[in-house]
Coordinates of C-alpha atoms and ligand atoms in Angstrom, one line a residue:
M1 CA -7.0 0.6 -12.3
S2 CA -5.6 3.6 -14.1
I3 CA -4.6 6.5 -11.8
R4 CA -3.7 9.9 -13.2
D5 CA -2.6 13.1 -11.5
L6 CA -4.1 11.9 -8.2
S7 CA -3.7 14.5 -5.5
V8 CA -5.1 15.1 -2.0
S9 CA -5.1 18.4 -0.2
F10 CA -6.2 19.9 3.1
D11 CA -6.9 23.6 3.4
L12 CA -5.1 24.4 6.7
E13 CA -4.8 27.8 8.4
R14 CA -1.1 27.9 7.7
G15 CA -1.6 27.1 4.0
E16 CA -2.5 24.4 1.5
S17 CA -1.3 21.0 2.7
R18 CA -0.8 18.8 -0.3
V19 CA -0.5 15.3 1.2
L20 CA -0.6 13.4 -2.1
N21 CA 0.9 15.1 -5.1
S22 CA 0.1 14.1 -8.7
V23 CA 0.5 10.4 -8.6
D24 CA 0.3 8.5 -11.9
V25 CA 0.2 4.7 -11.9
D26 CA -1.5 1.8 -13.7
I27 CA -2.3 -1.2 -11.5
K28 CA -2.7 -4.4 -13.6
R29 CA -5.2 -7.1 -13.0
G30 CA -3.7 -9.7 -10.8
E31 CA -0.7 -7.8 -9.7
I32 CA 0.5 -6.9 -6.3
L33 CA 1.7 -3.3 -6.0
G34 CA 3.7 -2.5 -2.8
V35 CA 3.8 1.1 -1.7
V36 CA 6.6 1.9 0.7
G37 CA 8.0 5.1 2.3
E38 CA 8.7 6.8 5.7
S39 CA 6.0 7.6 8.2
G40 CA 4.0 10.7 7.0
S41 CA 5.1 10.3 3.3
G42 CA 1.5 10.0 2.1
K43 CA 1.0 6.2 1.8
S44 CA -2.3 6.1 3.7
M45 CA -3.6 9.1 1.7
F46 CA -2.9 7.2 -1.5
A47 CA -4.7 4.1 -0.2
S48 CA -7.8 6.2 0.9
A49 CA -7.9 8.2 -2.3
L50 CA -8.1 4.9 -4.3
L51 CA -11.6 4.4 -2.8
D52 CA -12.4 8.1 -2.6
A53 CA -12.3 7.7 1.2
V54 CA -10.0 10.5 2.2
P55 CA -11.1 11.9 5.6
E56 CA -13.0 15.2 5.7
P57 CA -12.2 17.9 4.9
G58 CA -9.6 16.6 2.5
L59 CA -10.1 17.1 -1.2
T60 CA -9.2 14.5 -3.8
F61 CA -8.4 15.5 -7.4
G62 CA -7.3 13.7 -10.5
E63 CA -8.7 10.6 -12.2
I64 CA -9.1 7.0 -11.0
E65 CA -10.5 4.6 -13.5
Y66 CA -11.4 1.1 -12.4
Y67 CA -12.0 -1.6 -15.0
P68 CA -14.1 -4.4 -13.5
E69 CA -13.9 -7.9 -14.9
R70 CA -17.6 -7.6 -15.8
G71 CA -16.6 -4.9 -18.3
G72 CA -17.1 -1.2 -18.5
T73 CA -15.2 1.6 -16.7
V74 CA -15.9 3.0 -13.2
D75 CA -14.8 6.6 -12.7
V76 CA -14.2 6.3 -9.0
L77 CA -14.1 10.0 -8.2
E78 CA -17.3 10.7 -10.0
Q79 CA -19.4 8.1 -8.1
T80 CA -22.5 8.9 -6.1
E81 CA -22.6 8.0 -2.4
E82 CA -24.6 4.8 -3.4
G83 CA -22.1 4.0 -6.2
L84 CA -19.2 4.3 -3.8
R85 CA -20.9 2.2 -1.1
Q86 CA -21.4 -0.6 -3.6
M87 CA -17.9 -0.3 -5.1
R88 CA -16.2 -0.5 -1.7
W89 CA -16.3 -4.1 -0.5
E90 CA -17.9 -5.5 -3.7
D91 CA -15.3 -4.3 -6.2
V92 CA -12.4 -2.7 -4.2
A93 CA -12.1 -3.7 -0.6
M94 CA -9.9 -2.0 1.9
V95 CA -8.2 -3.0 5.2
F96 CA -7.5 0.3 6.9
Q97 CA -4.5 0.9 9.1
G98 CA -5.2 -0.1 12.7
A99 CA -8.4 -1.9 11.5
M100 CA -7.5 -4.9 13.7
D101 CA -8.8 -2.7 16.6
S102 CA -11.9 -1.7 14.7
W103 CA -13.9 -4.8 15.5
N104 CA -17.0 -3.9 17.5
P105 CA -16.3 -5.4 21.0
T106 CA -20.0 -6.1 21.6
M107 CA -20.5 -8.2 18.4
T108 CA -19.1 -11.7 17.6
I109 CA -17.0 -12.1 14.5
G110 CA -19.9 -13.9 12.9
D111 CA -22.2 -10.9 13.6
H112 CA -19.7 -8.7 11.6
F113 CA -19.9 -11.1 8.6
E114 CA -23.7 -11.2 8.8
E115 CA -24.0 -7.4 9.1
T116 CA -21.8 -6.8 6.1
L117 CA -23.8 -9.3 4.0
K118 CA -27.1 -7.7 5.1
A119 CA -25.9 -4.2 4.4
H120 CA -25.2 -5.2 0.8
G121 CA -28.4 -7.2 0.3
E122 CA -26.5 -10.6 0.0
P123 CA -28.3 -13.9 0.9
K124 CA -27.3 -14.9 4.4
Q125 CA -27.0 -18.7 4.0
E126 CA -24.8 -18.5 0.9
G127 CA -22.8 -15.7 2.3
M128 CA -22.1 -17.4 5.6
D129 CA -21.0 -20.6 3.7
R130 CA -18.5 -18.3 1.9
A131 CA -17.5 -16.8 5.3
R132 CA -16.7 -20.3 6.6
Q133 CA -14.6 -21.1 3.5
L134 CA -12.7 -17.8 3.7
I135 CA -12.0 -18.3 7.4
S136 CA -10.5 -21.7 6.8
D137 CA -8.6 -20.2 3.8
V138 CA -6.9 -17.9 6.4
Y139 CA -6.1 -21.0 8.5
L140 CA -8.6 -20.4 11.3
S141 CA -11.3 -22.6 12.6
P142 CA -14.7 -21.3 11.3
E143 CA -16.8 -22.4 14.2
R144 CA -14.5 -21.1 16.8
I145 CA -14.0 -17.7 15.1
L146 CA -17.5 -17.0 14.1
N147 CA -18.7 -17.4 17.7
A148 CA -15.9 -15.5 19.2
Y149 CA -15.8 -11.9 20.4
P150 CA -12.9 -9.9 19.2
H151 CA -11.2 -9.8 22.6
E152 CA -11.0 -13.5 22.7
L153 CA -8.7 -13.6 19.7
S154 CA -5.0 -12.8 19.4
G155 CA -3.8 -9.9 17.2
G156 CA -2.8 -12.2 14.4
M157 CA -6.1 -14.1 14.5
K158 CA -8.0 -10.8 14.4
Q159 CA -6.0 -9.6 11.4
R160 CA -6.6 -12.9 9.6
A161 CA -10.3 -12.8 10.3
L162 CA -10.3 -9.2 9.0
I163 CA -8.7 -10.2 5.8
A164 CA -11.4 -12.9 5.5
L165 CA -14.1 -10.3 6.1
S166 CA -12.7 -8.0 3.5
L167 CA -13.1 -10.7 0.9
I168 CA -16.7 -11.7 1.8
L169 CA -18.3 -9.8 -1.0
E170 CA -15.7 -11.2 -3.5
P171 CA -13.9 -8.0 -4.4
E172 CA -11.4 -7.9 -7.3
V173 CA -9.1 -5.5 -5.7
L174 CA -7.8 -5.5 -2.1
V175 CA -6.1 -2.4 -0.7
M176 CA -4.3 -3.0 2.6
D177 CA -2.7 -0.3 4.7
E178 CA 0.0 -1.7 7.0
P179 CA -1.9 -5.0 7.4
T180 CA 0.9 -6.5 9.5
A181 CA 1.7 -3.6 11.8
A182 CA 1.8 -4.5 15.5
L183 CA 2.3 -8.2 14.7
D184 CA 5.5 -10.1 15.5
L185 CA 7.9 -11.1 12.8
L186 CA 6.7 -14.7 12.5
M187 CA 3.0 -13.6 12.2
Q188 CA 4.0 -10.9 9.6
R189 CA 5.7 -13.5 7.5
S190 CA 2.7 -15.9 7.8
I191 CA 0.3 -13.1 6.7
I192 CA 2.5 -12.3 3.7
A193 CA 2.5 -16.0 2.7
L194 CA -1.3 -16.1 3.2
L195 CA -1.9 -13.0 1.0
S196 CA 0.2 -14.6 -1.7
E197 CA -2.0 -17.7 -1.6
L198 CA -5.2 -15.7 -1.5
R199 CA -4.1 -13.8 -4.6
E200 CA -3.7 -17.0 -6.5
Q201 CA -6.9 -18.5 -5.2
Y202 CA -9.2 -15.6 -5.7
N203 CA -7.4 -13.9 -8.6
L204 CA -7.0 -10.7 -6.6
T205 CA -5.3 -7.5 -7.5
M206 CA -3.6 -6.0 -4.4
V207 CA -2.2 -2.7 -3.2
F208 CA -0.1 -3.4 -0.2
I209 CA 1.0 -0.3 1.9
T210 CA 3.9 -0.6 4.3
H211 CA 6.9 1.2 5.7
D212 CA 8.8 -2.0 5.5
L213 CA 10.5 -2.4 2.1
E214 CA 11.7 -5.9 2.8
L215 CA 8.3 -7.1 3.7
A216 CA 6.9 -5.5 0.5
S217 CA 9.6 -7.2 -1.5
G218 CA 8.5 -10.6 -0.3
L219 CA 5.0 -10.1 -1.6
A220 CA 4.8 -7.4 -4.3
D221 CA 5.5 -7.8 -8.0
R222 CA 6.1 -4.1 -8.3
I223 CA 7.1 -1.5 -5.7
A224 CA 6.4 2.2 -5.6
V225 CA 8.6 4.2 -3.3
M226 CA 6.9 7.3 -1.8
Y227 CA 8.8 10.4 -0.8
A228 CA 7.2 13.7 0.1
F229 CA 3.7 12.7 -1.1
E230 CA 4.9 11.6 -4.5
F231 CA 6.2 8.4 -6.1
C232 CA 9.9 8.9 -6.5
E233 CA 10.6 5.5 -8.0
I234 CA 8.6 2.6 -9.2
G235 CA 9.8 -0.7 -10.6
S236 CA 9.8 -4.5 -10.2
A237 CA 10.4 -5.6 -6.6
E238 CA 13.7 -7.2 -7.7
T239 CA 15.0 -3.9 -9.2
I240 CA 13.9 -1.7 -6.3
I241 CA 15.7 -3.9 -3.8
H242 CA 18.9 -4.6 -5.7
D243 CA 19.2 -1.9 -8.3
G244 CA 17.2 1.2 -7.3
H245 CA 18.1 4.4 -9.2
H246 CA 16.7 7.0 -6.8
P247 CA 18.9 8.1 -3.9
Y248 CA 16.0 7.8 -1.5
T249 CA 15.3 4.2 -2.4
R250 CA 18.9 3.3 -1.7
A251 CA 19.0 5.3 1.5
L252 CA 15.8 3.5 2.6
I253 CA 17.5 0.1 2.1
N254 CA 20.7 1.2 3.8
S255 CA 18.7 2.4 6.8
T256 CA 16.7 -0.8 7.2
P257 CA 17.9 -2.6 10.2
N258 CA 18.7 -6.2 9.7
L259 CA 19.6 -8.7 12.4
N260 CA 23.0 -9.4 10.9
T261 CA 23.9 -5.7 10.5
P262 CA 26.5 -4.4 12.9
V263 CA 25.2 -1.2 14.6
D264 CA 28.0 0.9 13.2
E265 CA 27.1 0.0 9.6
M266 CA 23.5 1.2 9.9
E267 CA 22.8 4.4 8.1
P268 CA 19.7 6.3 9.3
I269 CA 18.6 8.8 6.7
E270 CA 19.8 12.3 7.7
G271 CA 17.3 15.2 8.0
E272 CA 13.6 15.2 8.3
S273 CA 10.8 14.2 6.0
P274 CA 9.1 17.3 4.5
D275 CA 6.1 19.2 5.9
P276 CA 3.3 19.0 3.3
V277 CA 2.6 22.7 3.6
N278 CA 6.3 23.5 2.8
V279 CA 7.7 20.9 0.4
P280 CA 11.1 21.9 -0.9
P281 CA 11.2 23.3 -4.4
G282 CA 12.8 21.4 -7.3
C283 CA 13.4 17.8 -6.2
S284 CA 11.8 17.5 -2.8
Y285 CA 14.6 15.2 -1.7
H286 CA 17.4 17.6 -2.4
P287 CA 17.9 18.9 1.2
R288 CA 18.7 15.3 2.3
C289 CA 20.4 14.0 -0.9
P290 CA 24.2 13.5 -1.0
L291 CA 24.1 14.0 -4.8
S292 CA 22.2 17.3 -4.8
E293 CA 23.4 20.0 -7.2
E294 CA 21.9 23.3 -8.4
I295 CA 19.6 21.7 -10.9
C296 CA 18.0 19.7 -8.1
V297 CA 17.0 22.9 -6.2
D298 CA 15.6 24.5 -9.4
V299 CA 14.0 21.7 -11.4
D300 CA 11.6 19.0 -10.3
P301 CA 12.9 15.9 -12.1
E302 CA 10.6 13.9 -14.3
M303 CA 10.2 10.2 -14.0
Y304 CA 13.1 8.8 -16.1
E305 CA 13.0 5.3 -17.5
T306 CA 15.9 3.7 -15.8
D307 CA 15.8 0.4 -17.7
A308 CA 13.2 -0.2 -20.3
D309 CA 12.4 -3.8 -19.2
D310 CA 14.3 -6.1 -17.0
G311 CA 12.7 -9.2 -18.4
S312 CA 9.7 -9.1 -16.1
G313 CA 7.8 -6.9 -18.5
V314 CA 8.0 -4.0 -16.0
T315 CA 9.4 -0.6 -16.9
N316 CA 11.3 1.0 -14.0
R317 CA 11.2 4.7 -13.4
A318 CA 13.0 7.1 -11.1
A319 CA 12.6 10.8 -10.5
C320 CA 16.2 11.8 -10.2
H321 CA 18.3 14.0 -12.5
F322 CA 21.4 11.8 -11.7
W323 CA 19.7 8.4 -11.9
E324 CA 22.5 7.0 -14.0
D325 CA 25.1 7.8 -11.4
V326 CA 23.1 6.7 -8.4
P327 CA 24.1 3.0 -8.2
E328 CA 27.8 3.8 -8.2
E329 CA 27.5 6.9 -6.0
I330 CA 25.3 5.3 -3.4
P331 CA 26.4 1.7 -2.8
L332 CA 24.0 -0.6 -1.0
H333 CA 25.7 -1.5 2.3
I334 CA 23.0 -3.7 3.6
E335 CA 22.0 -6.5 1.3
G336 CA 18.3 -6.7 1.3
V337 CA 17.2 -10.1 2.5
R338 CA 14.0 -11.0 0.7
Y339 CA 11.6 -13.0 2.8
D340 CA 10.9 -15.4 0.0
E341 CA 14.5 -16.3 -0.6
Ligands
ATP401 N1 -6.9 14.6 8.6 C1 -5.8 15.2 8.2 N2 -5.7 16.5 8.0 C2 -4.6 17.1 7.6 N3 -3.5 16.5 7.3 C3 -3.4 15.1 7.5 C4 -4.6 14.4 8.0 N4 -4.3 13.1 8.1 C5 -3.0 13.0 7.7 N5 -2.5 14.2 7.3 C6 -1.1 14.5 6.9 O1 -1.0 13.9 5.6 C7 0.4 13.5 5.4 C8 0.5 12.1 4.9 O2 -0.1 11.2 5.9 P1 -0.3 9.7 5.7 O3 -1.1 9.2 6.8 O4 -0.7 9.4 4.3 O5 1.2 9.1 5.8 P2 1.7 7.6 5.9 O6 2.9 7.6 4.9 O7 0.6 6.7 5.7 O8 2.3 7.6 7.3 P3 2.3 6.4 8.4 O9 3.2 5.3 7.9 O10 2.8 7.0 9.7 O11 0.8 6.0 8.5 C9 1.1 13.7 6.8 O12 1.9 14.9 6.7 C10 0.0 13.9 7.7 O13 0.3 14.8 8.7

């Protein structure tokens, strides 16, 4: 997918609320892009905008081009209702935040699979065979799950079943908004491992949205860090965790609690995340940034190339006037522990 100048705004009584501001990114076939940031930074808006599914009365601007494997180009924001309906699920599927609770309590899990197949005109027998395969792929028992009502399943089982359901129409891209929220650590890790396997097995491209940078680093090839409704840094997961060049990225790592961290070494990020109606001028992070100078108040920094290519074929970029000084000025106190190490 190629995303250019993607923005979302709401017209509020107190002014224009720009909850996604001019995001540019290319998502390569087969890659997993993690998007991380504080609560309210615009992550869900980015996810919804990718499917032109921003809640009313939000307006989405910019360009999203999706290149399906069958060839051609789909201009996502120019689709008719029917085009969008087809694209969602069949090309780009999404697991929304809190979707674990969106199962209809009066229907079995099997009914949900059947209904989805029917709504997209897919043959039932073949589709349900695929459902059984997908349910075993997510390490659940097909017979038990298909006949169960949602309330009979644990949170982790519901989430796994939901991931299976999202793949029923064989999408190429899976967008997931906080798919492991509300699950315990062990279950989070097992879902991350599962997503990794599914990517290989079904050749999926994934966008994985989370507030948890460590979790993202265990799964994603590349991580985009969101601050104030924009990407402030993007790079390989390795670079972002160990060698980020934006002060916010490093603050986020230093503020991440780790079981081995003594309480007095934890560093919560001072100040508040911005209000979308009143984003600070210049660099939006300047009011909270320890390196802030006059230029940061006056000039919105461009995305600087911080290292052309760290060997992974990924170019890392950070929107900071002082990106060269950041690693020395803001040391990482808390070594990020990657889940896959
Ligand atoms: N329906 C809406 N109308 C107007 N503003 C909204 C609406 N939904 C969300 N917002 C605002 O959009 C901004 C971005 O919200 P978003 O849900 O994308 O954040 P997030 O990073 O996903 O946060 P979280 O991790 O808490 O879900 C927030 O300031 C929020 O208040």
